[in-house]
XYZ file of C-alpha atoms in Angstrom:
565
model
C 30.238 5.962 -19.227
C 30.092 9.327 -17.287
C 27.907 8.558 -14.586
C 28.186 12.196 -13.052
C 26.453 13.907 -16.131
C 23.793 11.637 -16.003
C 20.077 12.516 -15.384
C 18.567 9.942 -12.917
C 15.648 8.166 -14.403
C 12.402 10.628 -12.743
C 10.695 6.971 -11.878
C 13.553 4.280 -10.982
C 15.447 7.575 -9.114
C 12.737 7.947 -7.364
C 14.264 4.987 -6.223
C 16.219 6.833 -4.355
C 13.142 9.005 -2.953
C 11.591 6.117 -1.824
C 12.706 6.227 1.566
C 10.738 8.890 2.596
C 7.856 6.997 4.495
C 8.894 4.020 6.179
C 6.390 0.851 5.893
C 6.555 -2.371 8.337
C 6.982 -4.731 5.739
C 10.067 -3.063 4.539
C 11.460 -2.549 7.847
C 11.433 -5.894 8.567
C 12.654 -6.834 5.091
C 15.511 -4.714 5.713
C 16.979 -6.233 8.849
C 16.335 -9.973 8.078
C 18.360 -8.979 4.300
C 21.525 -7.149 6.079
C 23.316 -10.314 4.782
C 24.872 -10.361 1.185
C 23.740 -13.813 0.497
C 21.685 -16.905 2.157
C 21.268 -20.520 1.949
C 17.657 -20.575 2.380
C 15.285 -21.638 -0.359
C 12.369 -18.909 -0.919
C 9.139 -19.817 -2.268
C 7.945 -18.326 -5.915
C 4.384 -18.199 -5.075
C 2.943 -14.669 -3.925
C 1.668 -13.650 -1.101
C -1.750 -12.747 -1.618
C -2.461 -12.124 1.900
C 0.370 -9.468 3.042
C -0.251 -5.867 1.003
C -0.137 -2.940 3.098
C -2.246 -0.164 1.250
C -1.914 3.899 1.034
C -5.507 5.289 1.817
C -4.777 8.178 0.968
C -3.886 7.954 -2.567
C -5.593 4.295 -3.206
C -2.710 2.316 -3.395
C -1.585 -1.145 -2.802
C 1.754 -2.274 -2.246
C 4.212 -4.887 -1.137
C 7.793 -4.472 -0.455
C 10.918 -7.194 -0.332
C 9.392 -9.870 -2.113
C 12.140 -12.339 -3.298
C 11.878 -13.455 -6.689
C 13.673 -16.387 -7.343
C 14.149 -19.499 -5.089
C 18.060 -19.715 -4.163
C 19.046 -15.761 -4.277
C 22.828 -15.504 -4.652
C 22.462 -11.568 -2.763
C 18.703 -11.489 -0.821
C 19.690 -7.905 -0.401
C 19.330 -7.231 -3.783
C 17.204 -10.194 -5.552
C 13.995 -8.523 -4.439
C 11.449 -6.668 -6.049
C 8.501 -4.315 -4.881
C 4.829 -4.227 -6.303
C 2.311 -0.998 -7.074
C -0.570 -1.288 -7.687
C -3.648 1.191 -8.192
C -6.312 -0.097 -5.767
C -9.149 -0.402 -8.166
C -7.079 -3.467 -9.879
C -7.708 -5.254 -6.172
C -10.710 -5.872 -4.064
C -8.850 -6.385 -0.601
C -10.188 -7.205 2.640
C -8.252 -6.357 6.216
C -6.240 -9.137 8.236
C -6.695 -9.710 11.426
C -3.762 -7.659 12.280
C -5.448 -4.173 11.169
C -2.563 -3.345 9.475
C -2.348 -6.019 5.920
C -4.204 -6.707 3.505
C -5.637 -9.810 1.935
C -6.277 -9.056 -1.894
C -7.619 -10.427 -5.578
C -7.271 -9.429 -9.008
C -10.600 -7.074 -9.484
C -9.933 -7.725 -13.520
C -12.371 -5.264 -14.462
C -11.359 -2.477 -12.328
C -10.545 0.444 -14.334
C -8.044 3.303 -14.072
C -7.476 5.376 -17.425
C -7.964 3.340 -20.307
C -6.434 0.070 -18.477
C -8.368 -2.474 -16.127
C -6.688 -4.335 -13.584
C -6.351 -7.163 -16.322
C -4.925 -4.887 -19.069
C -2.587 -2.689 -17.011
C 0.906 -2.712 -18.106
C 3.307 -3.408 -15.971
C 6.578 -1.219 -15.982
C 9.904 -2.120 -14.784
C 12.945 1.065 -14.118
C 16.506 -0.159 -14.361
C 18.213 2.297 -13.192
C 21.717 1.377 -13.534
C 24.027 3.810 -14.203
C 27.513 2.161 -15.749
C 25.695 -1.039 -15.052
C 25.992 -0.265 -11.465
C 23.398 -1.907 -9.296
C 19.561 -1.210 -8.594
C 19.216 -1.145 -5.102
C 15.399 -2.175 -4.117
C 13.044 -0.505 -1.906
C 12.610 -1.027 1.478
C 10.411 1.784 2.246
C 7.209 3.117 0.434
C 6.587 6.971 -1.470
C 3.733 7.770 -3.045
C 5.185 10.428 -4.944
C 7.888 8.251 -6.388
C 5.780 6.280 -8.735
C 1.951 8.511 -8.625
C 2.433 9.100 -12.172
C 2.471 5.959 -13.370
C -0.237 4.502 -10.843
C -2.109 7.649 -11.796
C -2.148 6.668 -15.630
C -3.156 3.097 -14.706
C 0.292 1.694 -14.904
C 1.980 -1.334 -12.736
C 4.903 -0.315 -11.712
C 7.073 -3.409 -10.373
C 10.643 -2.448 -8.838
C 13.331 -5.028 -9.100
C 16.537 -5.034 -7.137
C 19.385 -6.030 -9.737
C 23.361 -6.915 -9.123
C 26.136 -5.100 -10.846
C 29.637 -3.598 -11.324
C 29.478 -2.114 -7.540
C 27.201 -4.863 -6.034
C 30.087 -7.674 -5.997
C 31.604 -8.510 -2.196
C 34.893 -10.675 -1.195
C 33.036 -14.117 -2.031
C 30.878 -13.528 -4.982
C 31.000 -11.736 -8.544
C 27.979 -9.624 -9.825
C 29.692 -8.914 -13.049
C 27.743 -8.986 -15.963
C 25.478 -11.278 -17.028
C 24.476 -10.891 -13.621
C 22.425 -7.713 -13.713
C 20.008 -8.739 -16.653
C 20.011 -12.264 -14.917
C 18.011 -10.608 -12.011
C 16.105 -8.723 -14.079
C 14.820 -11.351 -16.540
C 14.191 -13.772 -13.425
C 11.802 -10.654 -12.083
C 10.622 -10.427 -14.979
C 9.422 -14.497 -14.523
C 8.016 -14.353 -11.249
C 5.672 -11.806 -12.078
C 4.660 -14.428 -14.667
C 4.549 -16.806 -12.325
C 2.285 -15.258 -10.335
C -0.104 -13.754 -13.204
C -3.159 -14.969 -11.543
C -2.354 -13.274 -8.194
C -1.123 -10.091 -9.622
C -3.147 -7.215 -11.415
C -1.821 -6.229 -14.797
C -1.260 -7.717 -18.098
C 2.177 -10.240 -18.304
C 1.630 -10.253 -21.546
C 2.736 -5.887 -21.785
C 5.502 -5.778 -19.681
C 7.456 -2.652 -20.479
C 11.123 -2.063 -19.508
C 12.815 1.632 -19.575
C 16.110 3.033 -18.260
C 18.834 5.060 -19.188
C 22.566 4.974 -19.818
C 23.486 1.626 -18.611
C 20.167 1.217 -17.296
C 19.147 1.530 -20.948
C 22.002 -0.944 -21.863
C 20.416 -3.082 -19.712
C 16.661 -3.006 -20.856
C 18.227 -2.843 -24.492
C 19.468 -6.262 -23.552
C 16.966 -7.688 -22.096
C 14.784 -6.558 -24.564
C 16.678 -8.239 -27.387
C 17.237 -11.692 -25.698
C 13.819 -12.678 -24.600
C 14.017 -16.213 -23.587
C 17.592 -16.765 -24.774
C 19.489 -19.720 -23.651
C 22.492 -18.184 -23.425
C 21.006 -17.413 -19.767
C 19.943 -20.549 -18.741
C 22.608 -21.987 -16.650
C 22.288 -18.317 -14.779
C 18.585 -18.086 -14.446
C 19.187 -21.791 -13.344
C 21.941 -20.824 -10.841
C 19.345 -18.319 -8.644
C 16.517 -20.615 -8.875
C 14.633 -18.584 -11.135
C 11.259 -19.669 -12.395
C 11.314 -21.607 -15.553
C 7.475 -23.546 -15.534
C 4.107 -22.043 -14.028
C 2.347 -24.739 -11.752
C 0.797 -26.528 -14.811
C 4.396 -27.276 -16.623
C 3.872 -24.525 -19.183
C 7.499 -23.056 -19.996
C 7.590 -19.247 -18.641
C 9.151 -16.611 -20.968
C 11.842 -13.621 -19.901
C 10.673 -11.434 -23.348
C 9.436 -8.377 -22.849
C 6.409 -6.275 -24.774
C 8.387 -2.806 -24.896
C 11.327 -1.181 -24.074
C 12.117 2.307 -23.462
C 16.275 3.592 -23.432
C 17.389 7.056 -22.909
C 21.779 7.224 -24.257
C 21.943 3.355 -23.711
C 25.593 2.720 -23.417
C 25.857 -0.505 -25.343
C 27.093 -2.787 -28.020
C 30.634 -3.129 -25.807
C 32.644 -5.457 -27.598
C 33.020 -3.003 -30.553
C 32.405 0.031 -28.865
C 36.024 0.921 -28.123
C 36.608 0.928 -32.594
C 33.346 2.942 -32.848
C 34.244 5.492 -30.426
C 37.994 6.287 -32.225
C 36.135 6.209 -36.022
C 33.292 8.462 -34.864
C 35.112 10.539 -32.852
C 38.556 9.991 -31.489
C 39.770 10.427 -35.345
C 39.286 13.968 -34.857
C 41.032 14.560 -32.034
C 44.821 15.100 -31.388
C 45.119 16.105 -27.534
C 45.716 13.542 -24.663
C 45.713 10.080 -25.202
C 45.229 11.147 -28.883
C 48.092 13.485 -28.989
C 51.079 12.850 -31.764
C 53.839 10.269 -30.111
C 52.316 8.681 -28.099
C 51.336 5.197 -28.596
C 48.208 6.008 -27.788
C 47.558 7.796 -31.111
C 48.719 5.092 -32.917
C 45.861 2.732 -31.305
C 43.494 5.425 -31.561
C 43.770 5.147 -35.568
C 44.215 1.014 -35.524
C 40.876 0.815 -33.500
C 39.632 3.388 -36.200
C 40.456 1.384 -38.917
C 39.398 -1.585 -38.112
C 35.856 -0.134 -37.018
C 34.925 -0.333 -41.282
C 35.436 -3.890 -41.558
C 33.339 -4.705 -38.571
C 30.812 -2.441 -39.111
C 30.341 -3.905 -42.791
C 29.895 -7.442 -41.529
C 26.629 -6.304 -39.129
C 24.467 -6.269 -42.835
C 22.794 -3.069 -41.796
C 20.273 -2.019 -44.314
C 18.311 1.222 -44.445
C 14.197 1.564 -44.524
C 14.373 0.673 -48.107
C 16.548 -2.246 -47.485
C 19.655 -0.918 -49.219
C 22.711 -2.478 -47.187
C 24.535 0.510 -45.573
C 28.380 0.035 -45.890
C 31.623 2.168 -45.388
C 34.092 2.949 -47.924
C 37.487 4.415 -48.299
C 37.689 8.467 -48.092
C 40.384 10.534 -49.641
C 40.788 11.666 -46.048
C 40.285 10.388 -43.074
C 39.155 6.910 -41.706
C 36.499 5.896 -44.028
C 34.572 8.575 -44.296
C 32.629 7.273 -47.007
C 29.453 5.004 -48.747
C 25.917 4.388 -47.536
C 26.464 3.909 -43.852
C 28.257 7.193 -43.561
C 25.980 8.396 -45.855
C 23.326 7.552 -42.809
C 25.133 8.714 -39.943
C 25.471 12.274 -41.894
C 21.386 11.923 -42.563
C 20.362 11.333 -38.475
C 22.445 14.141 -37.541
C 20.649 16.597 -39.985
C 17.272 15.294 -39.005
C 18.305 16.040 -35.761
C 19.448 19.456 -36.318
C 16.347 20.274 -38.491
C 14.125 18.770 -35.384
C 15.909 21.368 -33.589
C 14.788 24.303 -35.683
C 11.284 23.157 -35.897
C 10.846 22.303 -32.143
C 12.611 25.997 -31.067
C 11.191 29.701 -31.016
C 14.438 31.608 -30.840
C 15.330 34.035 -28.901
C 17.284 29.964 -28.001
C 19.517 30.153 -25.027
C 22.830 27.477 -24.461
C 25.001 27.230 -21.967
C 24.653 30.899 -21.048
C 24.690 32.320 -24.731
C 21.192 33.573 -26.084
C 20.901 33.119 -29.999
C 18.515 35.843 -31.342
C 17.631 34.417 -34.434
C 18.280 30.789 -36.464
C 21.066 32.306 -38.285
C 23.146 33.317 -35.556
C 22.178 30.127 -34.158
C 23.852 28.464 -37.113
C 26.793 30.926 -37.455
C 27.773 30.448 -33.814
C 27.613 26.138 -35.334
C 30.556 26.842 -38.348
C 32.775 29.181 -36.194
C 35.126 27.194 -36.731
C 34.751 25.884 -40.071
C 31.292 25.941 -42.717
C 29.874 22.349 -41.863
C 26.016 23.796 -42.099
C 24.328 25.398 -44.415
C 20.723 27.211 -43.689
C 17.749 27.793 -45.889
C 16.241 30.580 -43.824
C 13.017 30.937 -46.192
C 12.517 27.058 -45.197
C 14.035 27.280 -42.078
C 16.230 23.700 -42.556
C 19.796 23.297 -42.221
C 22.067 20.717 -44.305
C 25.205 18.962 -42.519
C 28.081 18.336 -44.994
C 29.799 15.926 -43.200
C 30.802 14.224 -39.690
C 34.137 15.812 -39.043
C 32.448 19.646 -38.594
C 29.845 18.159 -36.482
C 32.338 16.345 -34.234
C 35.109 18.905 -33.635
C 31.796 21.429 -33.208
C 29.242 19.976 -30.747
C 30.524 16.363 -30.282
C 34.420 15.631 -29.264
C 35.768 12.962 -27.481
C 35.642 12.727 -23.838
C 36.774 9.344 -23.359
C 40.616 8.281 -23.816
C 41.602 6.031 -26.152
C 40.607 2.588 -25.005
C 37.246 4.413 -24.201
C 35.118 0.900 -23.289
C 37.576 -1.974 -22.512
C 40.963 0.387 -21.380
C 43.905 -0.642 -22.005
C 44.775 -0.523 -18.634
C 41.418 -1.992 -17.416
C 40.408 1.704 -16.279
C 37.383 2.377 -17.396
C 33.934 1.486 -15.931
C 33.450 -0.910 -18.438
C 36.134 -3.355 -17.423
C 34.499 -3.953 -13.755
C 31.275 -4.703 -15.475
C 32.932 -7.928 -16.448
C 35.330 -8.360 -13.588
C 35.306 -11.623 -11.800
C 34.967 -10.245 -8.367
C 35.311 -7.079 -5.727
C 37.897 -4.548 -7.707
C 39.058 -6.802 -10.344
C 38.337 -5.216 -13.290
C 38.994 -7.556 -16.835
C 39.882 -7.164 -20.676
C 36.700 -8.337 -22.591
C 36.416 -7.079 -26.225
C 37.659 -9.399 -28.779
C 37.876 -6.896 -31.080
C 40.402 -4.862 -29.042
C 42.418 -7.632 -28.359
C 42.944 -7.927 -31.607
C 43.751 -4.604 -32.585
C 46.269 -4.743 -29.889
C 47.560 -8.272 -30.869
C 48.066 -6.802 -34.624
C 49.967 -3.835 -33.825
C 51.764 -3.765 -30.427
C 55.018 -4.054 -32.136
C 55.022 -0.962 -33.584
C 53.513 0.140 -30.043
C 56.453 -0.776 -27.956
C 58.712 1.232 -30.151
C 56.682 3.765 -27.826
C 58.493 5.345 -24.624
C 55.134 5.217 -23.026
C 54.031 1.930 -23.868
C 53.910 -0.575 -20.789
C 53.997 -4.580 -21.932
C 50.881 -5.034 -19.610
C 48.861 -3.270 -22.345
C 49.729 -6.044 -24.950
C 47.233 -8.778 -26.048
C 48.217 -11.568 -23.744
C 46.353 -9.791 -20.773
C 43.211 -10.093 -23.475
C 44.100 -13.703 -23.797
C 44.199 -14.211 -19.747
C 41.517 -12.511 -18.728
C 39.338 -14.253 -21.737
C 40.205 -17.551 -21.060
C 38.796 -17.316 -16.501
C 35.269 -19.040 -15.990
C 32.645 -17.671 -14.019
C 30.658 -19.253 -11.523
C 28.412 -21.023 -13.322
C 31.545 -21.872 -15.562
C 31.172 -19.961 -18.932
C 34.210 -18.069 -20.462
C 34.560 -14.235 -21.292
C 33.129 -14.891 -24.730
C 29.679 -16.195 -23.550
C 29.137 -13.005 -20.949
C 29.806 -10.251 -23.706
C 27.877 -12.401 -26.040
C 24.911 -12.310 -23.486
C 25.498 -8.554 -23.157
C 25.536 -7.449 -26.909
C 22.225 -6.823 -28.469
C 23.239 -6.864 -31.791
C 24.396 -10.606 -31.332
C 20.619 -11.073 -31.138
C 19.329 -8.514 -33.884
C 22.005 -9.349 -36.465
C 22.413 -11.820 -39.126
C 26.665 -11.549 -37.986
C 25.977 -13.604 -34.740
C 24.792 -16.643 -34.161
C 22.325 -15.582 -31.637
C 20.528 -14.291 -34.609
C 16.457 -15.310 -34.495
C 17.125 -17.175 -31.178
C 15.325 -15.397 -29.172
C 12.084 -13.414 -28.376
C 12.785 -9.876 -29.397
C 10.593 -6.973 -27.466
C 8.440 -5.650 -30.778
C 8.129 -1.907 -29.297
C 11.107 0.014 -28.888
C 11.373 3.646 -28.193
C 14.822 4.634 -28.383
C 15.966 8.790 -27.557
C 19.783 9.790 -27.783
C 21.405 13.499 -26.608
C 23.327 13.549 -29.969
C 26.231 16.037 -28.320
C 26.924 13.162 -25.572
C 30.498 12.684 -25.656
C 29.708 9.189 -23.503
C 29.435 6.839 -26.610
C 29.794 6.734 -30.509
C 26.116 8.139 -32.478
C 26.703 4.826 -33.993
C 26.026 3.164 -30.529
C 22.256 3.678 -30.896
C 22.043 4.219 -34.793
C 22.864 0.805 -35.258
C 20.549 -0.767 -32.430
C 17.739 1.266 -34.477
C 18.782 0.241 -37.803
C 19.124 -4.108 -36.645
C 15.634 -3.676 -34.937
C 13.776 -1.672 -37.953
C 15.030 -4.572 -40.361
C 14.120 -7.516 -37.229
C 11.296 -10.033 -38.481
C 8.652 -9.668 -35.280
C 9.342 -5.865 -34.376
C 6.393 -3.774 -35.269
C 7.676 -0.597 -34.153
C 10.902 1.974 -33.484
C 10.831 5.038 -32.607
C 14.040 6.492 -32.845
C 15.391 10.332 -32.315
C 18.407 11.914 -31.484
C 18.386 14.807 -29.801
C 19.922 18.105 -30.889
C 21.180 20.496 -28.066
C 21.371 17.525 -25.316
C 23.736 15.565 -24.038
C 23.819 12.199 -21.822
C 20.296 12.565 -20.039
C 16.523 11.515 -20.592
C 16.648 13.450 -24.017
C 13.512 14.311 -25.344
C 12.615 17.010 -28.082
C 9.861 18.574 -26.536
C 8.080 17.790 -23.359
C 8.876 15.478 -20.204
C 10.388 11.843 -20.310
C 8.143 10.349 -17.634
C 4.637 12.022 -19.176
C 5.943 11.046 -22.958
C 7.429 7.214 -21.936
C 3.773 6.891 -20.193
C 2.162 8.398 -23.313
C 4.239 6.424 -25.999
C 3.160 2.954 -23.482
C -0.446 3.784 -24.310
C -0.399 4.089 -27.446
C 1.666 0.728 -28.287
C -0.186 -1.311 -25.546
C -3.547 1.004 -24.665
């Protein structure tokens, strides 16, 4: 994914801000974590009697607390508490300087008490990349949410960039940490304000991958020999079996749904193009339409159905790759509502990328300069899309290669998400493989194909164990909501799906296929146990905390209220 054009998450990123004011506790958590790993065993229990607290703005906090018992990276396997300081009545330690505290349960900020808050978690983890955690306190970093009568609990996680010369933090690694944080604070529900019962995760890009995840494989076992691994806290001190699910989850663009996403990407998009690794002759072109092709059948194995329950399928087109039947059908529908959420939300004069559109019309005549893919009722002001291919080569083209996910190569950010250790990116989509397997062949009739692009460098890079001993197979399985949400996997029903989702998409993004979070939408509206999705795409935005009208952090913090106020 294109983690330049991101927008940082206005909460987690204020990860970064965090350093502003330095506290002691995070001082000294800094310099006794400057090592990558220990052999220590940390206690899960805590510490009551060590908050530091912000007069000023009526906060408590703690910083560095470790969150699992045998941390594999105590740099990282950390997380950091907020708290608004009605949910405590504190008294001073001897030391003048930390607090000893208790849950006041009915101390109120907002419409929460210290026994209702929710709790929110960022992941901010862009192309799965790490979450470093704090180590120094900012008010203005998380007010908002302490200000509403949020939680807000900041977990260090491993990822893609976190991995050193003696140990991998490829996936499943990242949500690993995160579902173990997500434990502790379980663990320690009596000495912690806030409700365990509404936890709340929200991210974007791979941060929203991440929470996606997470979100869909609540208590699965697929993680168990992980969560196992770090020591991670499986009973509370009366034997009662503690549970990873989460209430809610909030993604912005999340970048999932990997092991198909390089046949999505080419069907969606890359059958459009015919420049680069798309241009005629190469080989590349040729894989560009295999992966396309082979998108249909997979697609029509997911059992998709619509709000009515009607299964949405792709059929054969008299041109192009299957640009046909009820799931198309779909895909054409969410990109009108999201052009006639455009013209509702806008007073034109509407100004884009440095061109001011006077009126809806021109709006929609600068849209079919090319080619007439909209039509405009001005009298109702709402626009009908005739099809994906004007939309694409208009406002959506592909800015990926070929290979977009898992490269062909092993170039793309993708491929160090799985890699096995410090820059060694792998192969890990099945479905790729065999694409490649099927056709390569024909490819290597190709001047520029290279034989270290064929399918046995799949088969090798499938076939190496991880630390905890599990093949490629059970990582991208762990990683892959949809082997949770549909009836295709067989991680269907086995876990504890999050039943609020708010999902919001820059529909122009040229990071991912719209199918990416179409389909996420669609498996979770048809999930027994999910009580709500709200879903949008964006007109007009790209990959960034897309929102129709208003601010993320003010509408996530709204939309928390009123699914867990």
């Amino acid at each position: 994914m294109d983690i330049n054009r991101r927008a940082v998450l206005r909460g987690a990123a204020a990860i970064a801000a965090l350093g502003i004011a330095e506290s002691a506790a995070g001082t000294a958590f800094a310099a006794a974590s400057s090592s990558s790993s220990t052999s220590s065993t940390y206690s899960l229990e805590f510490d009551s009697t060590a908050w530091s607290y912000d007069s000023t703005n009526d906060v408590y906090y703690q910083i560095g607390t470790m969150y699992c018992t045998d941390p594999a990276a105590t740099d990282y396997e950390n997380l950091s508490v907020y708290v608004p300081g009605a949910y405590l009545t504190a008294t001073v330690n001897s030391d003048g300087t930390t607090y000893t505290a208790t849950v006041n349960a009915g101390g109120t900020v907002g419409s929460y008490t210290g026994s209702t808050a929710p709790i929110v978690i960022p992941v901010n983890t862009p192309g799965y990349a790490a979450q470093s955690p704090a180590t120094s306190y900012s008010y203005s970093s998380v007010s908002e949410y302490l200000e509403a009568g949020l939680v807000y609990v900041w977990p260090g996680l491993r990822g893609r960039d976190s991995s050193t010369s003696s140990r991998s933090d490829a996936a499943p690694w990242g949500v690993t940490d995160l579902k173990a944080a997500v434990r502790f604070l379980r663990y320690n529900q009596s000495l912690l304000p806030g409700s365990t019962d509404d936890i709340v995760l929200f991210g974007m890009s791979g941060g929203g991958a991440q929470d996606t995840v997470a979100g869909a494989s609540g208590d699965s076992s697929l993680y168990d020999p992980y969560l196992t691994a770090i020591g991670a806290a499986t009973e509370d001190a009366d034997g009662n079996t503690l549970s990873d699910a989460v209430a809610a989850v909030m993604a912005w663009c999340p970048i999932t749904n990997l092991n198909e996403a390089n046949l999505s990407y080419e069907w969606n998009m890359g059958q459009f193009a015919s420049t680069s690794t798309r241009a005629s002759g190469t080989w590349t072109s040729a894989y560009s339409t295999d992966l396309a092709k082979a998108w249909p059948t997979y697609l029509n194995s997911l059992g998709l159905t619509d709000s009515d329950g009607n299964t949405l399928e792709l059929t054969e087109s008299d041109s192009g790759v299957y640009l046909a039947g009820s799931y198309y059908d779909h895909v054409v529908e969410v990109i009108t509502t999201s052009l006639n959420n455009f013209l509702s939300d806008t007073t034109f004069p509407y100004t884009s990328s440095g061109t001011t559109y006077e009126t809806a019309d021109d709006y929609i005549a600068y849209l079919n300069t090319d080619s007439t893919w909209v039509t405009y009722d001005s009298s109702a002001n709402t626009a009908t899309v005739s099809g994906l291919e004007g939309f694409v080569t208009s406002q959506k083209t592909a800015s990926k290669p070929v290979g977009a996910f898992d490269g062909y190569s092993r170039g793309q950010t993708e491929n160090n998400v799985f890699g096995m250790g410090l820059d060694s990116p792998a192969h890990f989509a099945p479905l790729t493989r065999d694409v490649v397997a099927a056709n390569e062949s024909t490819y290597a009739t190709y001047s520029d194909w290279d034989s270290d692009y064929g399918s046995s460098s799949y088969d090798s890079d499938f076939a190496e164990t991880d630390s905890v001993g599990e093949e490629m197979a059970w990582r991208t399985d762990a990683y892959n909501p949809l082997y949770f949400l549909s009836s295709a996997f067989d991680g269907y029903q086995q876990s504890t799906v999050a039943p609020h989702w708010r999902i919001r998409t820059g529909i122009m993004q040229g990071d991912t296929a719209n199918t990416t979070e179409i389909n996420v939408a669609l498996a979770l509206q048809s999930y027994d146990g999910v009580s709500d999705v709200d879903f949008a795409t964006v007109w007009g935005q790209g990959h960034t905390e897309a929102e129709r009208t208003g601010d993320s952090t003010t509408n996530f913090i709204s939309w928390v209220e009123s699914v867990l106020g």
